[in-house]
Amino acid sequence: MNESASSASGPARVLLAIAFPLLAHWASHDGGGVPAALALADLVAFIVIDGLLALRPAPWAIFAALLAALAALARTPYAQMLLLTPPMLFNGWLAWWFARSLRAPREGLITRIVAALYGCAPGELAPPLYRYTRSLTALWAAVLALLTVVNAALALIAVPDGLLARLGYAPSPSITQEQWSWFANILNYGVIGAMFAGEYLVRRRRFHDRPETGFFDFLRRMAKLGPRFWKELFSS
């Protein structure tokens, strides 16, 4: 990927990530297949944005084919049904990703991030901080796994577009499609955001030799790690 495309992919991915839950919630509130297809198209663009911005033929061909498929599904109930899956798949993949990083010879994801913030190798962190970051990685894996299970359960009992309802069964108990959306597209991210901010407060009280001067400096330093660091982290 050329330098201009690489620098643009980060902001573009952030905008697409912000847009998806808003589009998905709108689709669940509206109940139509067209907004559901738009939300899914946003998700597809998020996944292949690097290749699109680099003007590579294969990602553009995949993107065009999936857009055509979503356009065909937009007037059917299947677009709404497909919209049930991203919260489960996303949280499940993240839970696996965090848990997998704890297996030797890998280092925990949080351990690697904190080491990068301190400008050292993971093994060079102070032992208490090293143990804390590994425990925190395991906690993230557990919370994300729990969110996966809850999202799967709610997708089963949502009405009228949940899996059981679509298969002709009347779930009991049941929730409305909009209630499902509030959890899957809004509260999900609230839980993750609250955990992220809460962890910072805990680490601030437990460890006083932090490289950052405050929460916003912490966010700035996280962003300053750069696309290359995050790409290597996600691909390892």
Coordinates of N, CA and C in Angstrom, one line a residue, residues 3-149:
E3 N 2.0 5.2 0.6 CA 2.0 6.0 1.9 C 0.7 6.7 2.1
S4 N 0.2 7.4 1.0 CA -1.0 8.2 1.1 C -2.2 7.3 1.5
A5 N -2.3 6.1 0.8 CA -3.4 5.2 1.1 C -3.3 4.7 2.5
S6 N -2.1 4.4 3.0 CA -1.9 3.9 4.3 C -2.3 4.9 5.4
S7 N -2.0 6.2 5.1 CA -2.3 7.2 6.1 C -3.8 7.5 6.1
A8 N -4.5 7.2 5.0 CA -5.9 7.5 4.9 C -6.8 6.3 5.5
S9 N -6.2 5.1 5.5 CA -7.0 4.0 5.9 C -7.4 4.0 7.4
G10 N -6.5 4.6 8.2 CA -6.9 4.7 9.7 C -8.1 5.5 9.9
P11 N -8.1 6.8 9.5 CA -9.3 7.6 9.7 C -10.5 7.1 9.0
A12 N -10.3 6.5 7.8 CA -11.5 5.9 7.1 C -12.1 4.8 7.9
R13 N -11.2 3.9 8.4 CA -11.7 2.8 9.2 C -12.4 3.3 10.5
V14 N -11.9 4.3 11.1 CA -12.6 4.8 12.3 C -14.0 5.4 12.0
L15 N -14.1 6.1 10.9 CA -15.4 6.6 10.4 C -16.4 5.5 10.1
L16 N -15.9 4.4 9.4 CA -16.7 3.3 9.1 C -17.2 2.6 10.4
A17 N -16.2 2.5 11.3 CA -16.6 1.8 12.6 C -17.6 2.5 13.4
I18 N -17.5 3.9 13.4 CA -18.5 4.7 14.0 C -19.9 4.6 13.3
A19 N -19.8 4.6 12.0 CA -21.1 4.5 11.2 C -21.8 3.2 11.4
F20 N -21.1 2.1 11.5 CA -21.8 0.8 11.5 C -22.9 0.7 12.6
P21 N -22.6 0.9 13.9 CA -23.6 0.7 14.9 C -24.8 1.7 14.7
L22 N -24.5 2.9 14.2 CA -25.6 3.8 13.9 C -26.5 3.4 12.8
L23 N -25.9 2.9 11.7 CA -26.7 2.3 10.6 C -27.4 1.1 11.0
A24 N -26.8 0.2 11.8 CA -27.4 -1.0 12.3 C -28.6 -0.7 13.2
H25 N -28.4 0.3 14.1 CA -29.5 0.6 15.0 C -30.7 1.2 14.2
W26 N -30.4 2.1 13.2 CA -31.4 2.6 12.3 C -32.1 1.5 11.6
A27 N -31.4 0.5 11.1 CA -32.0 -0.6 10.4 C -33.0 -1.4 11.3
S28 N -32.6 -1.6 12.5 CA -33.4 -2.3 13.4 C -34.6 -1.5 13.8
H29 N -34.5 -0.2 14.0 CA -35.6 0.6 14.3 C -36.6 0.7 13.1
D30 N -36.0 0.9 11.9 CA -36.8 1.0 10.7 C -37.5 -0.3 10.3
G31 N -36.7 -1.4 10.5 CA -37.2 -2.7 10.2 C -37.1 -3.1 8.7
G32 N -36.5 -2.3 7.9 CA -36.4 -2.5 6.5 C -35.1 -3.2 6.1
G33 N -35.1 -3.8 4.9 CA -33.9 -4.5 4.4 C -32.9 -3.5 3.8
V34 N -33.4 -2.4 3.3 CA -32.4 -1.4 2.7 C -31.4 -0.9 3.7
P35 N -31.9 -0.3 4.8 CA -30.9 0.2 5.8 C -30.0 -0.9 6.4
A36 N -30.6 -2.1 6.5 CA -29.8 -3.3 6.9 C -28.7 -3.6 5.9
A37 N -29.0 -3.5 4.6 CA -28.0 -3.7 3.6 C -27.0 -2.7 3.6
L38 N -27.4 -1.4 3.9 CA -26.4 -0.3 4.0 C -25.4 -0.5 5.2
A39 N -26.0 -1.0 6.3 CA -25.1 -1.3 7.5 C -24.1 -2.4 7.1
L40 N -24.6 -3.4 6.5 CA -23.7 -4.5 6.1 C -22.7 -4.1 5.1
A41 N -23.0 -3.2 4.1 CA -22.1 -2.7 3.2 C -21.0 -1.9 3.9
D42 N -21.4 -1.1 4.9 CA -20.4 -0.4 5.7 C -19.4 -1.3 6.3
L43 N -19.9 -2.4 6.8 CA -19.0 -3.4 7.5 C -18.1 -4.1 6.5
V44 N -18.6 -4.3 5.3 CA -17.7 -4.9 4.2 C -16.6 -3.9 3.9
A45 N -17.0 -2.6 3.7 CA -16.0 -1.6 3.4 C -14.9 -1.5 4.5
F46 N -15.4 -1.6 5.8 CA -14.4 -1.6 6.9 C -13.4 -2.7 6.8
I47 N -13.8 -3.9 6.4 CA -12.9 -5.0 6.3 C -11.9 -4.9 5.2
V48 N -12.3 -4.3 4.0 CA -11.5 -4.3 2.8 C -11.0 -2.9 2.5
I49 N -11.1 -2.0 3.5 CA -10.7 -0.6 3.1 C -9.3 -0.4 2.7
D50 N -8.4 -1.2 3.3 CA -6.9 -1.0 2.8 C -6.8 -1.3 1.3
G51 N -7.4 -2.4 0.9 CA -7.3 -2.8 -0.5 C -8.0 -1.8 -1.4
L52 N -9.2 -1.2 -0.9 CA -9.9 -0.3 -1.8 C -9.1 1.0 -2.0
L53 N -8.5 1.5 -0.9 CA -7.7 2.7 -1.0 C -6.5 2.5 -1.8
A54 N -5.9 1.3 -1.8 CA -4.7 1.0 -2.6 C -5.0 0.7 -4.0
L55 N -6.3 0.7 -4.3 CA -6.8 0.5 -5.7 C -6.4 -0.9 -6.2
R56 N -6.4 -1.9 -5.3 CA -6.1 -3.2 -5.7 C -7.3 -3.9 -6.4
P57 N -7.1 -4.6 -7.5 CA -8.3 -5.2 -8.2 C -9.1 -6.2 -7.4
A58 N -8.4 -7.1 -6.7 CA -9.1 -8.1 -6.0 C -10.1 -7.6 -4.9
P59 N -9.6 -6.7 -4.0 CA -10.6 -6.2 -3.0 C -11.7 -5.4 -3.7
W60 N -11.5 -4.7 -4.8 CA -12.5 -4.0 -5.4 C -13.5 -5.0 -6.0
A61 N -13.0 -6.1 -6.6 CA -13.9 -7.1 -7.2 C -14.8 -7.8 -6.1
I62 N -14.1 -8.1 -4.9 CA -14.9 -8.6 -3.8 C -15.9 -7.7 -3.3
F63 N -15.5 -6.4 -3.1 CA -16.5 -5.4 -2.7 C -17.6 -5.2 -3.6
A64 N -17.4 -5.2 -4.9 CA -18.5 -5.0 -5.9 C -19.4 -6.2 -5.8
A65 N -18.8 -7.4 -5.7 CA -19.7 -8.6 -5.7 C -20.6 -8.7 -4.5
L66 N -20.0 -8.3 -3.3 CA -20.8 -8.3 -2.1 C -21.8 -7.2 -2.1
L67 N -21.5 -6.1 -2.7 CA -22.5 -5.0 -2.8 C -23.7 -5.5 -3.7
A68 N -23.4 -6.2 -4.8 CA -24.4 -6.7 -5.6 C -25.3 -7.7 -4.9
A69 N -24.7 -8.5 -4.1 CA -25.4 -9.5 -3.3 C -26.3 -8.8 -2.2
L70 N -25.8 -7.8 -1.6 CA -26.5 -7.1 -0.6 C -27.7 -6.3 -1.2
A71 N -27.5 -5.8 -2.4 CA -28.6 -5.1 -3.2 C -29.7 -6.1 -3.5
A72 N -29.3 -7.3 -3.8 CA -30.3 -8.3 -4.1 C -31.1 -8.8 -2.8
L73 N -30.4 -8.7 -1.7 CA -31.0 -9.1 -0.4 C -31.8 -8.0 0.2
A74 N -31.6 -6.7 -0.2 CA -32.2 -5.6 0.4 C -33.7 -5.6 0.5
R75 N -34.4 -6.3 -0.4 CA -35.8 -6.3 -0.4 C -36.3 -7.7 0.2
T76 N -35.5 -8.4 0.8 CA -35.9 -9.7 1.5 C -35.6 -9.6 3.0
P77 N -36.2 -10.5 3.7 CA -36.0 -10.6 5.2 C -34.5 -11.0 5.6
Y78 N -33.8 -11.5 4.6 CA -32.4 -12.0 4.9 C -31.4 -10.9 5.3
A79 N -31.6 -9.7 4.8 CA -30.7 -8.7 5.2 C -30.8 -8.4 6.7
Q80 N -32.0 -8.3 7.3 CA -32.2 -8.1 8.7 C -31.6 -9.3 9.5
M81 N -31.8 -10.5 9.0 CA -31.2 -11.7 9.6 C -29.7 -11.7 9.7
L82 N -29.1 -11.3 8.6 CA -27.6 -11.2 8.5 C -27.1 -10.1 9.5
L83 N -27.9 -9.1 9.8 CA -27.5 -8.1 10.7 C -27.4 -8.5 12.1
L84 N -28.0 -9.7 12.4 CA -27.9 -10.3 13.7 C -26.5 -10.8 14.0
T85 N -25.7 -11.1 13.0 CA -24.5 -11.9 13.2 C -23.2 -11.1 13.5
P86 N -23.1 -9.8 13.0 CA -21.8 -9.1 13.3 C -21.5 -9.0 14.8
P87 N -22.4 -8.6 15.7 CA -22.0 -8.5 17.1 C -21.5 -9.8 17.7
M88 N -22.1 -10.9 17.3 CA -21.6 -12.2 17.8 C -20.2 -12.5 17.2
L89 N -20.1 -12.3 15.9 CA -18.8 -12.7 15.2 C -17.7 -11.8 15.7
F90 N -18.0 -10.5 15.8 CA -17.0 -9.5 16.2 C -16.5 -9.8 17.6
N91 N -17.4 -9.9 18.6 CA -17.0 -10.2 19.9 C -16.3 -11.6 20.1
G92 N -16.8 -12.6 19.3 CA -16.2 -13.9 19.4 C -14.8 -13.9 18.9
W93 N -14.6 -13.2 17.7 CA -13.3 -13.1 17.2 C -12.3 -12.4 18.1
L94 N -12.8 -11.3 18.7 CA -11.9 -10.6 19.7 C -11.6 -11.4 20.9
A95 N -12.6 -12.2 21.4 CA -12.4 -13.0 22.6 C -11.3 -14.1 22.2
W96 N -11.4 -14.7 21.1 CA -10.4 -15.7 20.6 C -9.1 -15.0 20.5
W97 N -9.0 -13.8 19.9 CA -7.8 -13.1 19.7 C -7.0 -12.8 21.0
F98 N -7.8 -12.3 22.0 CA -7.2 -12.1 23.3 C -6.7 -13.4 24.0
A99 N -7.6 -14.4 24.0 CA -7.2 -15.6 24.6 C -6.0 -16.3 23.9
R100 N -6.0 -16.3 22.6 CA -4.9 -16.9 21.9 C -3.6 -16.3 22.2
S101 N -3.5 -15.0 22.5 CA -2.3 -14.3 22.7 C -1.6 -14.7 24.0
L102 N -2.4 -15.4 24.9 CA -1.8 -15.8 26.2 C -1.1 -17.2 26.1
R103 N -1.2 -17.8 24.9 CA -0.5 -19.1 24.8 C 1.0 -18.8 24.3
A104 N 1.9 -19.5 25.0 CA 3.4 -19.3 24.7 C 3.6 -19.9 23.3
P105 N 4.5 -19.3 22.5 CA 5.5 -18.2 22.9 C 4.9 -16.8 22.7
R106 N 3.7 -16.6 22.5 CA 3.1 -15.3 22.3 C 3.1 -14.5 23.6
E107 N 3.0 -13.2 23.5 CA 2.8 -12.4 24.7 C 1.4 -11.8 24.7
G108 N 0.8 -11.6 25.8 CA -0.6 -11.1 25.9 C -0.7 -9.8 25.2
L109 N -1.9 -9.6 24.6 CA -2.1 -8.4 23.8 C -1.9 -7.1 24.6
I110 N -2.5 -7.1 25.8 CA -2.3 -5.9 26.6 C -0.9 -5.7 27.0
T111 N -0.2 -6.9 27.3 CA 1.2 -6.8 27.6 C 2.0 -6.1 26.5
R112 N 1.7 -6.5 25.3 CA 2.5 -5.9 24.1 C 2.1 -4.4 24.0
I113 N 0.9 -4.1 24.2 CA 0.5 -2.7 24.0 C 1.2 -1.8 25.1
V114 N 1.1 -2.3 26.4 CA 1.7 -1.5 27.4 C 3.2 -1.4 27.3
A115 N 3.9 -2.5 26.8 CA 5.3 -2.5 26.6 C 5.6 -1.4 25.5
A116 N 4.8 -1.4 24.5 CA 5.1 -0.4 23.4 C 4.9 1.0 24.0
L117 N 4.0 1.2 24.9 CA 3.8 2.6 25.5 C 5.0 2.9 26.4
Y118 N 5.6 1.9 27.0 CA 6.8 2.2 27.8 C 8.0 2.2 27.0
G119 N 8.0 1.8 25.7 CA 9.1 1.8 24.9 C 10.1 0.7 25.2
C120 N 9.6 -0.5 25.6 CA 10.5 -1.6 25.9 C 9.9 -2.9 25.4
A121 N 10.6 -4.0 25.5 CA 10.1 -5.3 25.2 C 9.2 -5.8 26.3
P122 N 8.2 -6.7 26.0 CA 7.3 -7.1 27.0 C 8.0 -7.7 28.2
G123 N 9.0 -8.5 28.0 CA 9.7 -9.1 29.1 C 10.5 -8.2 30.0
E124 N 10.7 -6.9 29.5 CA 11.4 -5.9 30.3 C 10.5 -5.1 31.2
L125 N 9.2 -5.4 31.1 CA 8.2 -4.7 32.1 C 8.5 -5.1 33.5
A126 N 8.2 -4.3 34.5 CA 8.3 -4.7 35.9 C 7.4 -5.9 36.1
P127 N 7.9 -6.9 36.9 CA 7.1 -8.1 37.1 C 5.7 -7.8 37.5
P128 N 5.4 -6.9 38.5 CA 4.0 -6.7 38.8 C 3.1 -6.2 37.7
L129 N 3.7 -5.3 36.9 CA 3.0 -4.8 35.7 C 2.8 -5.9 34.6
Y130 N 3.8 -6.7 34.5 CA 3.7 -7.8 33.5 C 2.6 -8.7 33.9
R131 N 2.5 -9.1 35.2 CA 1.5 -10.0 35.6 C 0.1 -9.4 35.5
Y132 N 0.0 -8.1 35.8 CA -1.2 -7.3 35.7 C -1.7 -7.3 34.2
T133 N -0.8 -7.1 33.3 CA -1.2 -7.0 31.9 C -1.7 -8.3 31.3
R134 N -1.1 -9.4 31.8 CA -1.5 -10.7 31.4 C -2.9 -11.1 32.0
S135 N -3.1 -10.7 33.2 CA -4.4 -10.9 33.8 C -5.5 -10.1 33.2
L136 N -5.1 -8.9 32.8 CA -6.1 -8.0 32.1 C -6.4 -8.5 30.7
T137 N -5.4 -9.1 30.0 CA -5.7 -9.8 28.7 C -6.7 -10.9 28.9
A138 N -6.5 -11.7 29.9 CA -7.5 -12.8 30.2 C -8.9 -12.3 30.5
L139 N -8.9 -11.1 31.3 CA -10.2 -10.5 31.6 C -10.9 -10.1 30.4
W140 N -10.2 -9.4 29.5 CA -10.8 -9.0 28.2 C -11.4 -10.2 27.5
A141 N -10.6 -11.2 27.4 CA -11.1 -12.4 26.7 C -12.4 -13.0 27.3
A142 N -12.5 -13.0 28.6 CA -13.7 -13.5 29.3 C -14.9 -12.6 29.1
V143 N -14.7 -11.3 29.2 CA -15.8 -10.3 29.0 C -16.3 -10.4 27.6
L144 N -15.4 -10.5 26.6 CA -15.8 -10.5 25.2 C -16.5 -11.8 24.9
A145 N -16.1 -12.9 25.5 CA -16.7 -14.2 25.3 C -18.1 -14.2 25.9
L146 N -18.3 -13.5 27.1 CA -19.6 -13.4 27.7 C -20.5 -12.5 26.8
L147 N -20.0 -11.4 26.2 CA -20.8 -10.6 25.3 C -21.2 -11.4 24.0
T148 N -20.3 -12.3 23.6 CA -20.7 -13.2 22.4 C -21.9 -14.0 22.8
V149 N -21.8 -14.7 23.9 CA -22.9 -15.5 24.4 C -24.2 -14.8 24.5

